[in-house]
Coordinates of N, CA and C in Angstrom, one line a residue:
X1 N 3.4 -9.4 13.2 CA 4.7 -9.2 13.6 C 5.6 -10.3 13.0
X2 N 5.3 -11.3 12.9 CA 6.3 -12.4 12.4 C 6.8 -12.0 11.1
X3 N 6.1 -11.5 10.1 CA 6.5 -11.0 8.9 C 7.3 -9.8 8.9
X4 N 7.3 -8.9 9.7 CA 8.1 -7.8 9.9 C 9.4 -8.1 10.7
X5 N 9.3 -9.1 11.4 CA 10.5 -9.8 12.2 C 11.2 -10.5 11.2
X6 N 10.7 -11.2 10.4 CA 11.5 -11.9 9.1 C 12.0 -11.0 8.1
X7 N 11.2 -9.9 7.8 CA 11.8 -8.7 7.0 C 13.2 -8.2 7.7
X8 N 12.9 -7.9 8.7 CA 14.1 -7.4 9.4 C 15.4 -8.2 9.3
X9 N 15.1 -9.5 9.5 CA 16.3 -10.4 9.5 C 16.8 -10.6 8.1
X10 N 15.9 -10.5 7.0 CA 16.2 -10.5 5.6 C 17.2 -9.2 5.1
X11 N 16.8 -8.1 5.8 CA 17.3 -6.8 5.4 C 18.7 -6.8 6.2
X12 N 19.0 -7.4 7.1 CA 20.2 -7.6 8.0 C 21.2 -8.5 7.2
X13 N 20.6 -9.5 6.2 CA 21.5 -10.2 5.4 C 22.0 -9.7 4.1
X14 N 22.9 -10.5 3.7 CA 23.7 -9.7 2.4 C 22.7 -9.9 1.3
X15 N 21.7 -10.5 1.0 CA 20.8 -10.4 -0.1 C 20.1 -9.2 -0.3
X16 N 19.9 -8.4 0.9 CA 19.0 -7.3 0.8 C 19.8 -6.1 0.0
X17 N 21.0 -6.3 -0.1 CA 21.7 -5.2 -1.1 C 21.4 -5.1 -2.4
X18 N 20.8 -6.3 -3.0 CA 20.6 -6.4 -4.4 C 19.0 -6.1 -4.5
X19 N 18.5 -5.1 -5.3 CA 17.3 -4.7 -5.4 C 16.4 -5.9 -6.0
X20 N 17.0 -6.8 -6.9 CA 16.2 -7.7 -7.3 C 16.0 -9.0 -6.3
X21 N 16.9 -9.0 -5.6 CA 16.6 -10.1 -4.3 C 15.5 -9.5 -3.4
X22 N 15.6 -8.2 -3.1 CA 14.6 -7.5 -2.4 C 13.2 -7.6 -2.7
X23 N 13.1 -7.4 -4.1 CA 11.9 -7.3 -4.8 C 11.3 -8.8 -4.7
X24 N 12.1 -9.7 -5.0 CA 11.7 -11.2 -4.8 C 11.2 -11.5 -3.6
X25 N 11.9 -11.1 -2.6 CA 11.5 -11.4 -1.1 C 10.2 -10.8 -0.8
X26 N 10.0 -9.4 -1.0 CA 9.0 -8.8 -0.6 C 7.6 -9.3 -1.5
X27 N 8.0 -9.8 -2.8 CA 6.8 -10.3 -3.5 C 6.2 -11.8 -2.9
X28 N 7.3 -12.5 -2.6 CA 7.1 -13.9 -2.0 C 6.5 -13.8 -0.6
X29 N 7.3 -13.3 0.3 CA 6.9 -13.2 1.6 C 6.2 -12.3 2.4
X30 N 6.3 -11.2 1.8 CA 5.4 -10.0 2.4 C 4.1 -9.7 1.9
X31 N 4.1 -9.8 0.4 CA 2.9 -9.3 -0.2 C 1.8 -10.4 0.1
X32 N 1.8 -11.6 0.3 CA 0.6 -12.6 1.0 C 0.1 -11.8 2.0
X33 N 0.7 -11.0 2.8 CA 0.0 -10.6 4.0 C -0.9 -9.3 3.9
X34 N -0.9 -9.1 2.6 CA -1.6 -7.8 2.1 C -2.8 -8.1 1.6
X35 N -4.1 -7.5 1.8 CA -5.2 -7.6 1.1 C -5.5 -6.7 0.2
X36 N -5.0 -7.0 -1.2 CA -5.0 -5.9 -2.2 C -6.5 -5.9 -2.8
X37 N -7.2 -6.9 -2.6 CA -8.7 -6.7 -3.0 C -9.6 -5.6 -1.9
X38 N -9.2 -5.7 -0.8 CA -10.0 -4.5 0.1 C -9.0 -3.4 -0.2
X39 N -7.6 -3.1 -0.5 CA -7.3 -2.0 -0.7 C -7.7 -1.4 -2.0
X40 N -7.9 -2.2 -3.0 CA -8.5 -1.7 -4.2 C -9.8 -1.0 -4.2
X41 N -10.6 -1.9 -3.3 CA -12.1 -1.5 -3.2 C -12.0 0.1 -2.6
X42 N -11.2 0.0 -1.4 CA -11.0 1.4 -0.7 C -10.7 2.5 -1.7
X43 N -9.8 2.2 -2.4 CA -9.0 3.2 -3.3 C -9.9 3.8 -4.4
X44 N -10.7 2.8 -5.2 CA -11.7 3.1 -6.2 C -13.0 3.5 -5.6
X45 N -13.3 3.1 -4.4 CA -14.5 3.7 -3.8 C -15.7 3.4 -4.7
X46 N -16.7 4.2 -4.8 CA -18.0 4.3 -5.6 C -17.6 4.1 -7.1
X47 N -16.6 4.6 -7.5 CA -16.3 4.4 -9.0 C -16.2 2.9 -9.5
X48 N -15.8 2.2 -8.6 CA -15.6 0.5 -8.8 C -16.9 0.0 -9.5
X49 N -18.0 0.5 -9.2 CA -19.1 0.0 -9.8 C -19.4 0.3 -11.4
X50 N -18.6 1.4 -11.8 CA -18.3 1.5 -13.2 C -17.1 0.9 -13.8
X51 N -16.6 0.2 -13.2 CA -15.2 -0.5 -13.7 C -15.6 -2.0 -14.1
X52 N -15.3 -2.5 -15.3 CA -15.6 -3.9 -15.7 C -14.5 -4.6 -14.8
X53 N -14.8 -5.9 -14.8 CA -13.9 -6.8 -14.2 C -12.5 -6.9 -14.4
X54 N -12.3 -6.7 -15.8 CA -11.0 -6.4 -16.2 C -10.3 -5.3 -15.9
X55 N -11.2 -4.0 -15.8 CA -10.5 -3.0 -15.3 C -9.9 -2.9 -13.9
X56 N -11.1 -3.7 -13.0 CA -10.4 -4.0 -11.6 C -9.3 -4.8 -11.6
X57 N -8.9 -5.9 -12.3 CA -7.9 -6.7 -12.4 C -6.7 -6.0 -12.6
X58 N -6.8 -5.1 -13.9 CA -5.7 -4.3 -14.2 C -5.4 -3.2 -13.0
X59 N -6.3 -2.7 -12.4 CA -6.0 -1.7 -11.6 C -5.2 -2.3 -10.3
X60 N -5.9 -3.4 -9.9 CA -5.2 -4.0 -8.7 C -3.6 -4.5 -9.1
X61 N -3.4 -4.9 -10.4 CA -2.1 -5.3 -10.6 C -1.2 -4.1 -10.8
X62 N -1.7 -2.9 -11.2 CA -0.9 -1.7 -11.0 C -0.8 -1.2 -9.8
X63 N -1.8 -1.3 -8.8 CA -1.3 -1.0 -7.4 C -0.3 -1.9 -6.8
X64 N -0.4 -3.1 -7.3 CA 0.5 -4.1 -6.5 C 1.9 -3.6 -7.0
X65 N 2.1 -3.5 -8.2 CA 3.3 -3.0 -8.9 C 3.9 -1.7 -8.5
X66 N 3.0 -0.7 -8.2 CA 3.3 0.5 -7.7 C 3.9 0.5 -6.3
X67 N 3.1 -0.4 -5.5 CA 3.4 -0.5 -4.1 C 4.7 -1.3 -3.8
X68 N 4.9 -2.3 -4.8 CA 6.2 -3.1 -4.6 C 7.4 -2.1 -4.9
X69 N 7.2 -1.5 -6.1 CA 8.3 -0.6 -6.4 C 8.6 0.6 -5.5
X70 N 7.5 0.9 -4.8 CA 7.9 2.0 -3.6 C 8.6 1.3 -2.5
X71 N 8.1 0.0 -2.0 CA 8.6 -0.8 -1.0 C 10.2 -0.9 -1.2
X72 N 10.4 -1.3 -2.6 CA 11.8 -1.8 -2.8 C 12.8 -0.4 -2.5
X73 N 12.2 0.5 -3.1 CA 13.0 1.9 -3.2 C 13.3 2.4 -1.8
X74 N 12.2 2.2 -0.9 CA 12.3 2.7 0.5 C 13.2 1.7 1.4
X75 N 13.0 0.4 1.2 CA 13.8 -0.5 1.8 C 15.2 -0.4 1.3
X76 N 15.5 0.1 0.2 CA 16.9 0.1 -0.3 C 17.8 1.0 0.6
X77 N 17.2 2.1 1.2 CA 17.8 3.1 2.0 C 18.0 2.6 3.3
X78 N 17.5 1.4 3.7 CA 17.5 1.0 5.1 C 18.9 0.6 5.7
X79 N 19.2 1.3 6.7 CA 20.8 0.9 7.2 C 20.7 -0.1 8.4
X80 N 20.8 -1.4 8.3 CA 20.5 -2.4 9.2 C 21.4 -2.2 10.4
X81 N 22.7 -1.7 10.2 CA 23.6 -1.7 11.4 C 23.2 -0.4 12.2
X82 N 22.4 0.5 11.8 CA 22.0 1.7 12.6 C 20.6 2.0 13.0
X83 N 19.7 0.7 12.6 CA 18.3 0.9 12.6 C 17.9 -0.4 13.4
X84 N 16.7 0.0 14.1 CA 16.2 -1.1 15.0 C 14.5 -0.9 15.0
X85 N 13.8 -1.9 15.0 CA 12.5 -1.8 15.0 C 11.8 -2.0 16.6
X86 N 10.9 -1.0 16.8 CA 10.2 -1.1 18.3 C 8.8 -1.2 18.0
X87 N 8.3 -2.4 18.6 CA 6.8 -2.4 18.6 C 6.1 -1.6 19.7
X88 N 4.9 -1.0 19.3 CA 4.0 -0.4 20.4 C 2.8 -1.3 20.6
X89 N 2.1 -1.0 21.4 CA 1.1 -1.9 21.8 C -0.1 -1.8 20.4
X90 N -0.5 -3.0 20.1 CA -1.5 -3.1 19.1 C -2.9 -2.7 19.8
X91 N -3.5 -1.9 18.9 CA -4.9 -1.4 19.2 C -5.9 -2.3 18.4
X92 N -7.0 -3.0 19.1 CA -8.0 -3.5 18.3 C -9.2 -2.7 18.3
X93 N -9.9 -2.8 17.1 CA -11.1 -2.0 17.0 C -12.4 -3.1 16.7
X94 N -13.5 -2.4 16.7 CA -14.7 -3.0 16.4 C -15.0 -4.2 17.1
X95 N -15.1 -5.4 16.5 CA -15.6 -6.6 17.2 C -14.1 -7.5 17.2
X96 N -13.2 -6.7 17.3 CA -12.0 -7.7 17.3 C -11.4 -8.1 16.2
X97 N -12.0 -7.7 15.1 CA -11.6 -8.0 13.8 C -10.6 -6.9 12.9
X98 N -10.6 -5.9 13.6 CA -9.5 -4.8 13.1 C -8.6 -4.4 14.1
X99 N -7.6 -4.2 13.7 CA -6.3 -3.9 14.4 C -5.3 -3.1 13.7
X100 N -4.6 -2.2 14.6 CA -3.5 -1.4 14.1 C -2.2 -1.8 15.0
X101 N -1.4 -2.3 14.1 CA 0.1 -2.7 14.7 C 1.0 -1.3 14.6
X102 N 1.6 -1.0 15.5 CA 2.5 0.2 15.4 C 3.8 -0.2 15.7
X103 N 4.7 0.2 14.6 CA 6.2 0.0 14.7 C 6.9 1.3 14.8
X104 N 7.9 1.4 15.4 CA 8.8 2.8 15.5 C 10.0 2.2 14.9
X105 N 10.6 3.0 13.8 CA 11.8 2.6 13.1 C 12.8 3.6 13.7
X106 N 13.6 3.2 14.5 CA 14.7 4.0 15.4 C 16.0 4.0 14.6
X107 N 16.5 5.0 14.4 CA 17.9 5.1 13.6 C 18.5 6.2 14.6
X108 N 19.9 5.7 14.5 CA 20.8 6.7 15.3 C 20.9 8.2 14.8
X109 N 20.9 9.3 15.6 CA 21.0 10.5 15.1 C 19.8 11.0 14.3
X110 N 18.6 10.3 14.2 CA 17.3 10.9 13.6 C 16.1 10.7 14.4
X111 N 15.3 11.4 14.3 CA 13.9 11.2 15.1 C 13.3 9.7 14.5
X112 N 12.6 9.1 15.5 CA 12.1 7.9 14.9 C 11.0 7.9 14.0
X113 N 10.8 7.3 13.0 CA 9.9 7.0 12.0 C 8.7 6.3 12.4
X114 N 7.5 6.5 12.4 CA 6.2 5.8 12.6 C 5.6 4.9 11.5
X115 N 5.4 3.7 11.8 CA 4.7 2.8 10.7 C 3.6 2.3 11.5
X116 N 2.4 2.3 10.7 CA 1.1 1.6 11.3 C 0.6 0.8 10.2
X117 N 0.5 -0.3 10.6 CA -0.2 -1.4 9.8 C -1.6 -1.6 10.2
X118 N -2.6 -1.1 9.2 CA -4.2 -1.4 9.5 C -4.3 -2.9 9.0
X119 N -4.9 -3.6 9.9 CA -5.0 -5.0 9.6 C -6.7 -5.4 9.8
X120 N -7.2 -6.5 9.0 CA -8.5 -6.9 9.1 C -8.3 -8.4 9.2
X121 N -9.2 -8.9 10.0 CA -9.2 -10.4 10.0 C -10.5 -11.0 9.3
X122 N -10.3 -11.7 8.3 CA -11.3 -12.4 7.4 C -11.0 -13.8 7.6
X123 N -12.0 -14.7 7.6 CA -12.1 -16.0 7.8 C -10.7 -16.5 8.6
X124 N -10.5 -15.8 9.6 CA -9.6 -16.2 10.8 C -8.2 -15.9 10.3
X125 N -7.9 -15.2 9.3 CA -6.7 -14.6 8.8 C -6.2 -13.2 8.8
X126 N -5.3 -12.9 9.4 CA -5.1 -11.2 9.5 C -4.3 -10.9 8.3
X127 N -4.9 -9.8 7.6 CA -4.2 -9.2 6.4 C -4.0 -7.7 6.6
X128 N -2.9 -7.3 6.1 CA -2.7 -5.7 6.0 C -3.5 -5.0 4.8
X129 N -4.4 -4.0 5.3 CA -5.4 -3.2 4.4 C -4.8 -2.0 4.1
X130 N -3.8 -1.4 4.9 CA -3.1 0.0 4.9 C -1.8 0.0 5.7
X131 N -1.1 1.0 5.2 CA 0.3 1.0 5.8 C 0.2 2.9 5.9
X132 N 0.6 3.3 7.3 CA 0.8 4.7 7.4 C 2.2 4.9 7.7
X133 N 2.9 5.8 7.2 CA 4.2 6.2 7.4 C 4.2 7.6 8.0
X134 N 4.5 7.7 9.2 CA 4.5 9.1 9.6 C 3.0 9.7 9.5
X135 N 1.9 9.0 9.7 CA 0.6 9.3 9.8 C 0.1 9.7 8.3
X136 N 0.9 9.4 7.4 CA 0.4 9.3 6.0 C -0.2 7.8 5.4
X137 N -1.3 7.8 5.0 CA -2.0 6.5 4.7 C -1.8 6.2 3.3
X138 N -1.2 5.1 3.1 CA -0.8 4.6 1.6 C -2.4 4.6 0.9
X139 N -3.3 4.0 1.3 CA -4.6 3.7 0.9 C -5.2 5.3 0.3
X140 N -5.2 6.2 1.3 CA -5.5 7.5 1.0 C -4.7 8.3 -0.1
X141 N -3.5 8.1 -0.2 CA -2.6 8.7 -1.2 C -2.8 8.0 -2.5
X142 N -3.0 6.7 -2.6 CA -3.5 6.1 -3.8 C -4.8 6.5 -4.3
X143 N -5.8 6.8 -3.3 CA -7.0 7.1 -3.7 C -7.1 8.5 -4.3
X144 N -6.4 9.4 -3.7 CA -6.2 10.7 -4.2 C -5.7 10.7 -5.6
X145 N -4.6 9.9 -5.9 CA -4.0 9.9 -7.2 C -5.1 9.2 -8.0
X146 N -5.8 8.2 -7.7 CA -6.8 7.5 -8.7 C -7.7 8.7 -9.1
X147 N -8.2 9.3 -8.0 CA -9.3 10.3 -8.4 C -8.6 11.4 -9.4
X148 N -7.6 12.0 -9.1 CA -7.0 13.0 -10.0 C -6.9 12.4 -11.3
X149 N -6.3 11.0 -11.4 CA -6.4 10.4 -12.8 C -7.7 10.4 -13.5
X150 N -8.7 10.0 -12.6 CA -10.1 9.9 -13.2 C -10.5 11.4 -13.7
X151 N -10.3 12.3 -13.0 CA -10.5 13.9 -13.4 C -9.8 14.3 -14.6
X152 N -8.5 13.9 -14.9 CA -7.7 14.2 -15.9 C -8.3 13.5 -17.1
X153 N -8.6 12.2 -17.0 CA -9.2 11.4 -18.1 C -10.8 12.0 -18.5
X154 N -11.4 12.5 -17.5 CA -12.7 13.2 -17.6 C -12.6 14.2 -18.5
X155 N -11.5 15.3 -17.9 CA -11.4 16.5 -18.7 C -11.1 16.3 -19.9
X156 N -10.1 15.4 -20.5 CA -9.6 15.2 -21.7 C -10.8 14.5 -22.5
X157 N -11.6 13.8 -22.0 CA -12.9 13.2 -22.6 C -13.7 14.3 -22.9
X158 N -14.0 15.3 -22.1 CA -14.9 16.3 -22.2 C -14.4 17.2 -23.4
X159 N -13.0 17.5 -23.1 CA -12.4 18.4 -24.3 C -12.6 17.7 -25.8
X160 N -12.4 16.5 -25.7 CA -12.6 15.7 -27.2 C -14.1 15.9 -27.8
X161 N -15.1 15.5 -26.8 CA -16.2 15.7 -27.2 C -16.8 16.9 -27.6
X162 N -16.4 18.1 -26.9 CA -16.8 19.5 -27.3 C -16.2 19.7 -28.6
X163 N -14.8 19.4 -28.7 CA -14.4 19.6 -30.3 C -15.1 19.0 -31.4
X164 N -15.6 17.7 -30.9 CA -16.3 17.0 -32.1 C -17.8 17.7 -32.2
X165 N -18.4 18.2 -31.2 CA -19.6 18.8 -31.1 C -19.6 20.1 -31.9
X166 N -18.3 20.7 -31.9 CA -18.3 22.1 -32.6 C -18.0 21.9 -34.1
X167 N -17.6 20.7 -34.5 CA -17.5 20.5 -36.0 C -18.6 20.7 -36.8

């Protein structure tokens, strides 16, 4: 909750209008609250066992960059004068080491948007492992995208092998 409160204060300040300042703020203050290791694992699923350590590092770097770019884009449209954040009750799951923090983004003359931050506690520290916007999971979105890329790569690889075989 503190990270979201800090983000809301930043957005209401004058630096938020500059995309470079927004990007730097998100990277420095918000990204440490995310568990990109867990997110990468969930996105790659069983395919991760076929990835080299370097592949995993590159994948995670691409995921972070894609996520950061999307956040900067969406936060750029934030109108602080007409927007407020309202917290709903946090739900705890499992043995108390998983939680969902719900936030409603309330704008004048528009339906409220729903954000859900899926969180896990590891080594006593809570980290974000998924974000849902109006019911759409970022992790599931990126997983579908990753699998589509794998299929496209596999199809191209198959076409290339069959051409070589036919020679």
